């Protein structure tokens, strides 16, 4: 009996200690961001702000707003396009297998394992040639292409669950390739689209290396601007924390409201692969 | 006969649609993946001029690269990071996943909390930890101060900086690992545990004799993807450790240095050589893991 209790105590001890480690940054970011600069000092480190002060948010937002919009212009088209193309690939690769479809799928999957840094230099050369370097459309293109392996994999797994008989029946009724996609596959895969879209949205919003190398100054998405904010002369920790929170907010909101879809996406892209 | 013929032409038409659907991806793969890998390989044998011109220089970039202690340091840092961070984060994730696979109060709260870093922008994570680690005002040293422990200069002391980076990397990796492992745990039949407990097996025995072996394919998968991403670690280090940091040599990862060579000082040839060597290291390590899996991964 005591052994069981001891085990129980131990369990909760691990969880509580870990929870503190994970909560501490959350606490610090919120508390610091709500303080005026003169309260961000050694002796008041822990303390709650004497009065809630949103000035760091207004200042951070003034600095980040244009880049925040860049991120929006980037992430929305890139998410929609990569989801749509992934859906098309998934449809063909699961239900319309042509010769070499499985080989092609393996090649696409292999793309996920290529560290993308190893193609970054030629990629930028190429973007310069087609005059998309330092543009949001260029960044959209890159994110669409590099998102394709994962979105294809997710849709292929998703469509594998739709019975082949359904497709056969539709064919007998005279439905065409496009007809089946539009009237059967898409309506049946709305959840699939939601999962893939959330997954892509989060990854593209958070991605850093492409953003910092493909765009400069006023074309930069928010994660790069955040880095610039931290490089400014006077270290205003309160403004930095407010900025970090503003930058992280969209994905956090998506996760809080649609978390289970995000997790489903993670699993679709990993375990079944 | 006639009908059959009509049907087959229809099929053929549909076939073309199939090819059309897959064409953009195929084109994208060729232009953006396959061709550039060879291009990078080619660039690594060239000397780069100021205005994007390049000329063949043979193995010079590789010679320069291997003669450069900075580059050796970056590979050493990355190897240490990967080989310390991956096992620790997987061990913690297994414990957390097993705990959260039971009936525990506040289950959803813990799951949500441990997963938060996964959805948070790495740049923001770097920024937050830089503040937590701050030697003078940071909360970590403040807490250590309560116990009269003098905290180190986490991000500027060459002896500590890599440890600080490993802590953040581990903290950020637990969420993903935990979710994948949880899904693996849910695939283990409950009846096995019931049978074991009827035979008088304790929880420790069940964990080592049932949970770990049956979870090993999932653990293997987590290890493979964790190593691949650990070797590419960049963004949060870039955020926490600036190029002027006195501890930079003990902190910069391979990709950090790659970024520096390619985009700060414009030595694209050397950068391409670095990228290519990293590509090989990741490839070899992944193949090695697949080879070694027979020794410890149990497939039913």
CSV table of N, CA and C in Angstrom, one decimal, chain A residues 74 77-79 81-83 85-86 89 107-127 130 137-154 196 199-201 203-204 207-211 213-214 269, chain B residues 24-40 232 258 279:
chain,number,residue,atom,x,y,z
A,74,UNK,N,2.4,36.0,-46.6
A,74,UNK,CA,3.1,34.8,-46.9
A,74,UNK,C,2.4,33.6,-46.5
A,77,UNK,N,-1.5,32.4,-48.6
A,77,UNK,CA,-1.4,31.7,-49.9
A,77,UNK,C,-0.5,30.5,-49.9
A,78,UNK,N,0.6,30.5,-49.1
A,78,UNK,CA,1.5,29.3,-49.1
A,78,UNK,C,0.8,28.1,-48.5
A,79,UNK,N,0.0,28.4,-47.5
A,79,UNK,CA,-0.8,27.3,-46.8
A,79,UNK,C,-1.8,26.7,-47.8
A,81,UNK,N,-2.0,26.9,-51.1
A,81,UNK,CA,-1.5,26.3,-52.3
A,81,UNK,C,-0.8,24.9,-51.9
A,82,UNK,N,-0.1,24.9,-50.8
A,82,UNK,CA,0.6,23.6,-50.5
A,82,UNK,C,-0.5,22.5,-50.1
A,83,UNK,N,-1.5,23.0,-49.4
A,83,UNK,CA,-2.6,22.0,-49.1
A,83,UNK,C,-3.3,21.5,-50.3
A,85,UNK,N,-2.2,21.4,-53.5
A,85,UNK,CA,-1.3,20.5,-54.3
A,85,UNK,C,-1.1,19.2,-53.6
A,86,UNK,N,-0.9,19.3,-52.3
A,86,UNK,CA,-0.8,18.0,-51.5
A,86,UNK,C,-2.0,17.1,-51.7
A,89,UNK,N,-1.9,15.6,-55.1
A,89,UNK,CA,-0.9,14.5,-55.2
A,89,UNK,C,-1.4,13.2,-54.4
A,107,UNK,N,10.3,8.9,-53.8
A,107,UNK,CA,11.2,10.1,-54.1
A,107,UNK,C,10.7,11.3,-53.3
A,108,UNK,N,9.4,11.5,-53.4
A,108,UNK,CA,8.8,12.7,-52.7
A,108,UNK,C,9.2,12.6,-51.2
A,109,UNK,N,9.0,11.4,-50.6
A,109,UNK,CA,9.3,11.2,-49.2
A,109,UNK,C,10.8,11.5,-48.9
A,110,UNK,N,11.6,11.0,-49.8
A,110,UNK,CA,13.0,11.2,-49.6
A,110,UNK,C,13.3,12.7,-49.5
A,111,UNK,N,12.5,13.5,-50.2
A,111,UNK,CA,12.7,15.0,-50.1
A,111,UNK,C,12.6,15.5,-48.7
A,112,UNK,N,11.8,14.8,-47.9
A,112,UNK,CA,11.7,15.2,-46.5
A,112,UNK,C,13.0,15.1,-45.7
A,113,UNK,N,13.9,14.2,-46.2
A,113,UNK,CA,15.1,13.9,-45.4
A,113,UNK,C,16.3,14.7,-45.9
A,114,UNK,N,16.1,15.4,-47.0
A,114,UNK,CA,17.2,16.3,-47.5
A,114,UNK,C,17.2,17.5,-46.6
A,115,UNK,N,18.4,17.7,-45.9
A,115,UNK,CA,18.4,19.0,-45.1
A,115,UNK,C,18.4,20.2,-46.1
A,116,UNK,N,17.5,21.1,-45.9
A,116,UNK,CA,17.3,22.1,-46.9
A,116,UNK,C,18.4,23.1,-47.0
A,117,UNK,N,19.2,23.1,-46.0
A,117,UNK,CA,20.4,24.0,-46.1
A,117,UNK,C,21.3,23.6,-47.2
A,118,UNK,N,21.3,22.3,-47.6
A,118,UNK,CA,22.2,21.9,-48.6
A,118,UNK,C,21.7,22.3,-50.0
A,119,UNK,N,20.5,22.9,-50.1
A,119,UNK,CA,20.1,23.4,-51.4
A,119,UNK,C,19.9,24.9,-51.4
A,120,UNK,N,20.2,25.5,-50.3
A,120,UNK,CA,19.9,26.9,-50.1
A,120,UNK,C,20.6,27.9,-51.0
A,121,UNK,N,21.9,27.6,-51.3
A,121,UNK,CA,22.7,28.5,-52.1
A,121,UNK,C,22.2,28.5,-53.6
A,122,UNK,N,22.1,27.3,-54.2
A,122,UNK,CA,21.5,27.3,-55.5
A,122,UNK,C,20.1,27.8,-55.6
A,123,UNK,N,19.3,27.5,-54.6
A,123,UNK,CA,18.0,28.0,-54.6
A,123,UNK,C,17.9,29.5,-54.7
A,124,UNK,N,18.7,30.2,-53.9
A,124,UNK,CA,18.7,31.7,-53.9
A,124,UNK,C,19.2,32.2,-55.3
A,125,UNK,N,20.2,31.5,-55.9
A,125,UNK,CA,20.6,31.9,-57.2
A,125,UNK,C,19.4,31.8,-58.2
A,126,UNK,N,18.7,30.7,-58.1
A,126,UNK,CA,17.6,30.5,-59.0
A,126,UNK,C,16.5,31.5,-58.8
A,127,UNK,N,16.2,31.9,-57.5
A,127,UNK,CA,15.2,32.9,-57.2
A,127,UNK,C,15.7,34.3,-57.8
A,130,UNK,N,14.9,34.2,-61.6
A,130,UNK,CA,13.5,34.4,-62.0
A,130,UNK,C,12.9,35.6,-61.3
A,137,UNK,N,6.3,36.7,-52.9
A,137,UNK,CA,5.9,35.6,-53.7
A,137,UNK,C,7.0,34.5,-53.8
A,138,UNK,N,8.3,35.0,-53.8
A,138,UNK,CA,9.4,34.1,-53.9
A,138,UNK,C,9.4,33.1,-52.6
A,139,UNK,N,9.2,33.8,-51.5
A,139,UNK,CA,9.1,33.0,-50.3
A,139,UNK,C,7.9,32.0,-50.3
A,140,UNK,N,6.8,32.5,-50.8
A,140,UNK,CA,5.6,31.6,-50.9
A,140,UNK,C,6.0,30.4,-51.8
A,141,UNK,N,6.6,30.6,-52.9
A,141,UNK,CA,7.0,29.5,-53.8
A,141,UNK,C,7.8,28.5,-53.1
A,142,UNK,N,8.8,29.0,-52.4
A,142,UNK,CA,9.8,28.1,-51.6
A,142,UNK,C,9.0,27.3,-50.6
A,143,UNK,N,8.1,28.0,-49.8
A,143,UNK,CA,7.4,27.2,-48.8
A,143,UNK,C,6.4,26.2,-49.4
A,144,UNK,N,5.8,26.5,-50.5
A,144,UNK,CA,4.9,25.6,-51.2
A,144,UNK,C,5.7,24.4,-51.6
A,145,UNK,N,6.8,24.6,-52.3
A,145,UNK,CA,7.6,23.4,-52.8
A,145,UNK,C,8.1,22.6,-51.6
A,146,UNK,N,8.7,23.2,-50.6
A,146,UNK,CA,9.3,22.4,-49.5
A,146,UNK,C,8.2,21.9,-48.5
A,147,UNK,N,7.0,22.3,-48.7
A,147,UNK,CA,5.9,21.8,-47.9
A,147,UNK,C,5.3,20.6,-48.5
A,148,UNK,N,5.5,20.4,-49.9
A,148,UNK,CA,4.8,19.4,-50.6
A,148,UNK,C,5.1,17.9,-50.1
A,149,UNK,N,6.3,17.5,-49.8
A,149,UNK,CA,6.5,16.1,-49.3
A,149,UNK,C,5.5,15.8,-48.1
A,150,UNK,N,5.5,16.7,-47.1
A,150,UNK,CA,4.7,16.4,-45.9
A,150,UNK,C,3.2,16.5,-46.2
A,151,UNK,N,2.8,17.5,-47.0
A,151,UNK,CA,1.3,17.6,-47.3
A,151,UNK,C,0.9,16.4,-48.2
A,152,UNK,N,1.8,16.0,-49.1
A,152,UNK,CA,1.4,14.8,-49.9
A,152,UNK,C,1.3,13.6,-49.1
A,153,UNK,N,2.2,13.4,-48.2
A,153,UNK,CA,2.2,12.2,-47.3
A,153,UNK,C,0.9,12.2,-46.4
A,154,UNK,N,0.6,13.4,-45.9
A,154,UNK,CA,-0.6,13.5,-45.0
A,154,UNK,C,-1.9,13.1,-45.8
A,196,UNK,N,-4.0,19.6,-42.4
A,196,UNK,CA,-2.8,20.0,-43.2
A,196,UNK,C,-2.6,21.5,-43.2
A,199,UNK,N,-1.1,22.5,-39.9
A,199,UNK,CA,0.3,22.1,-39.8
A,199,UNK,C,1.2,23.1,-40.7
A,200,UNK,N,0.7,23.4,-41.9
A,200,UNK,CA,1.5,24.2,-42.7
A,200,UNK,C,1.6,25.7,-42.2
A,201,UNK,N,0.4,26.1,-41.7
A,201,UNK,CA,0.4,27.5,-41.2
A,201,UNK,C,1.4,27.6,-40.1
A,203,UNK,N,4.1,25.8,-39.4
A,203,UNK,CA,5.5,25.6,-39.8
A,203,UNK,C,6.0,26.8,-40.6
A,204,UNK,N,5.2,27.3,-41.5
A,204,UNK,CA,5.6,28.5,-42.3
A,204,UNK,C,5.7,29.7,-41.4
A,207,UNK,N,9.0,29.4,-39.5
A,207,UNK,CA,10.3,29.1,-40.1
A,207,UNK,C,11.2,30.4,-40.2
A,208,UNK,N,12.5,30.1,-40.1
A,208,UNK,CA,13.4,31.2,-39.9
A,208,UNK,C,14.5,31.3,-41.0
A,209,UNK,N,15.1,30.2,-41.4
A,209,UNK,CA,16.3,30.3,-42.2
A,209,UNK,C,15.9,30.8,-43.7
A,210,UNK,N,14.9,30.3,-44.2
A,210,UNK,CA,14.4,30.7,-45.5
A,210,UNK,C,14.2,32.2,-45.5
A,211,UNK,N,13.4,32.6,-44.4
A,211,UNK,CA,13.0,34.0,-44.3
A,211,UNK,C,14.2,34.9,-44.2
A,213,UNK,N,17.2,34.5,-45.2
A,213,UNK,CA,18.2,34.5,-46.3
A,213,UNK,C,17.5,35.0,-47.6
A,214,UNK,N,16.2,34.8,-47.8
A,214,UNK,CA,15.5,35.1,-49.0
A,214,UNK,C,15.0,36.5,-49.0
A,269,UNK,N,1.9,12.9,-40.2
A,269,UNK,CA,3.2,13.2,-40.9
A,269,UNK,C,4.3,12.3,-40.4
B,24,UNK,N,3.1,19.4,-61.3
B,24,UNK,CA,3.8,20.5,-60.6
B,24,UNK,C,4.7,20.0,-59.5
B,25,UNK,N,4.3,19.0,-58.8
B,25,UNK,CA,5.2,18.4,-57.8
B,25,UNK,C,6.5,17.9,-58.4
B,26,UNK,N,6.3,17.1,-59.5
B,26,UNK,CA,7.5,16.5,-60.1
B,26,UNK,C,8.5,17.6,-60.6
B,27,UNK,N,7.9,18.6,-61.2
B,27,UNK,CA,8.7,19.8,-61.6
B,27,UNK,C,9.4,20.4,-60.4
B,28,UNK,N,8.6,20.6,-59.4
B,28,UNK,CA,9.2,21.3,-58.2
B,28,UNK,C,10.3,20.4,-57.6
B,29,UNK,N,10.1,19.1,-57.5
B,29,UNK,CA,11.1,18.2,-57.0
B,29,UNK,C,12.4,18.3,-57.8
B,30,UNK,N,12.3,18.3,-59.1
B,30,UNK,CA,13.4,18.4,-60.0
B,30,UNK,C,14.2,19.7,-59.8
B,31,UNK,N,13.4,20.8,-59.9
B,31,UNK,CA,14.0,22.2,-59.9
B,31,UNK,C,14.5,22.5,-58.5
B,32,UNK,N,13.8,22.1,-57.5
B,32,UNK,CA,14.1,22.6,-56.1
B,32,UNK,C,14.8,21.6,-55.2
B,33,UNK,N,14.8,20.4,-55.6
B,33,UNK,CA,15.5,19.4,-54.7
B,33,UNK,C,16.6,18.8,-55.4
B,34,UNK,N,16.3,18.1,-56.5
B,34,UNK,CA,17.3,17.2,-57.0
B,34,UNK,C,18.4,17.9,-57.7
B,35,UNK,N,18.1,18.8,-58.6
B,35,UNK,CA,19.1,19.6,-59.3
B,35,UNK,C,20.0,20.4,-58.3
B,36,UNK,N,19.4,21.2,-57.3
B,36,UNK,CA,20.2,22.0,-56.4
B,36,UNK,C,21.2,21.1,-55.6
B,37,UNK,N,20.8,19.9,-55.2
B,37,UNK,CA,21.8,19.1,-54.5
B,37,UNK,C,23.0,18.9,-55.3
B,38,UNK,N,22.9,18.6,-56.6
B,38,UNK,CA,24.1,18.5,-57.4
B,38,UNK,C,24.8,19.8,-57.6
B,39,UNK,N,24.0,20.8,-57.7
B,39,UNK,CA,24.6,22.2,-57.8
B,39,UNK,C,25.4,22.5,-56.6
B,40,UNK,N,24.9,22.3,-55.4
B,40,UNK,CA,25.7,22.5,-54.2
B,40,UNK,C,27.0,21.8,-54.2
B,232,UNK,N,20.5,20.0,-37.6
B,232,UNK,CA,20.2,21.2,-38.4
B,232,UNK,C,19.9,22.4,-37.4
B,258,UNK,N,27.5,27.8,-41.4
B,258,UNK,CA,27.1,27.8,-42.8
B,258,UNK,C,26.5,29.2,-43.2
B,279,UNK,N,25.3,17.2,-45.0
B,279,UNK,CA,24.3,16.3,-45.7
B,279,UNK,C,24.8,14.9,-45.6
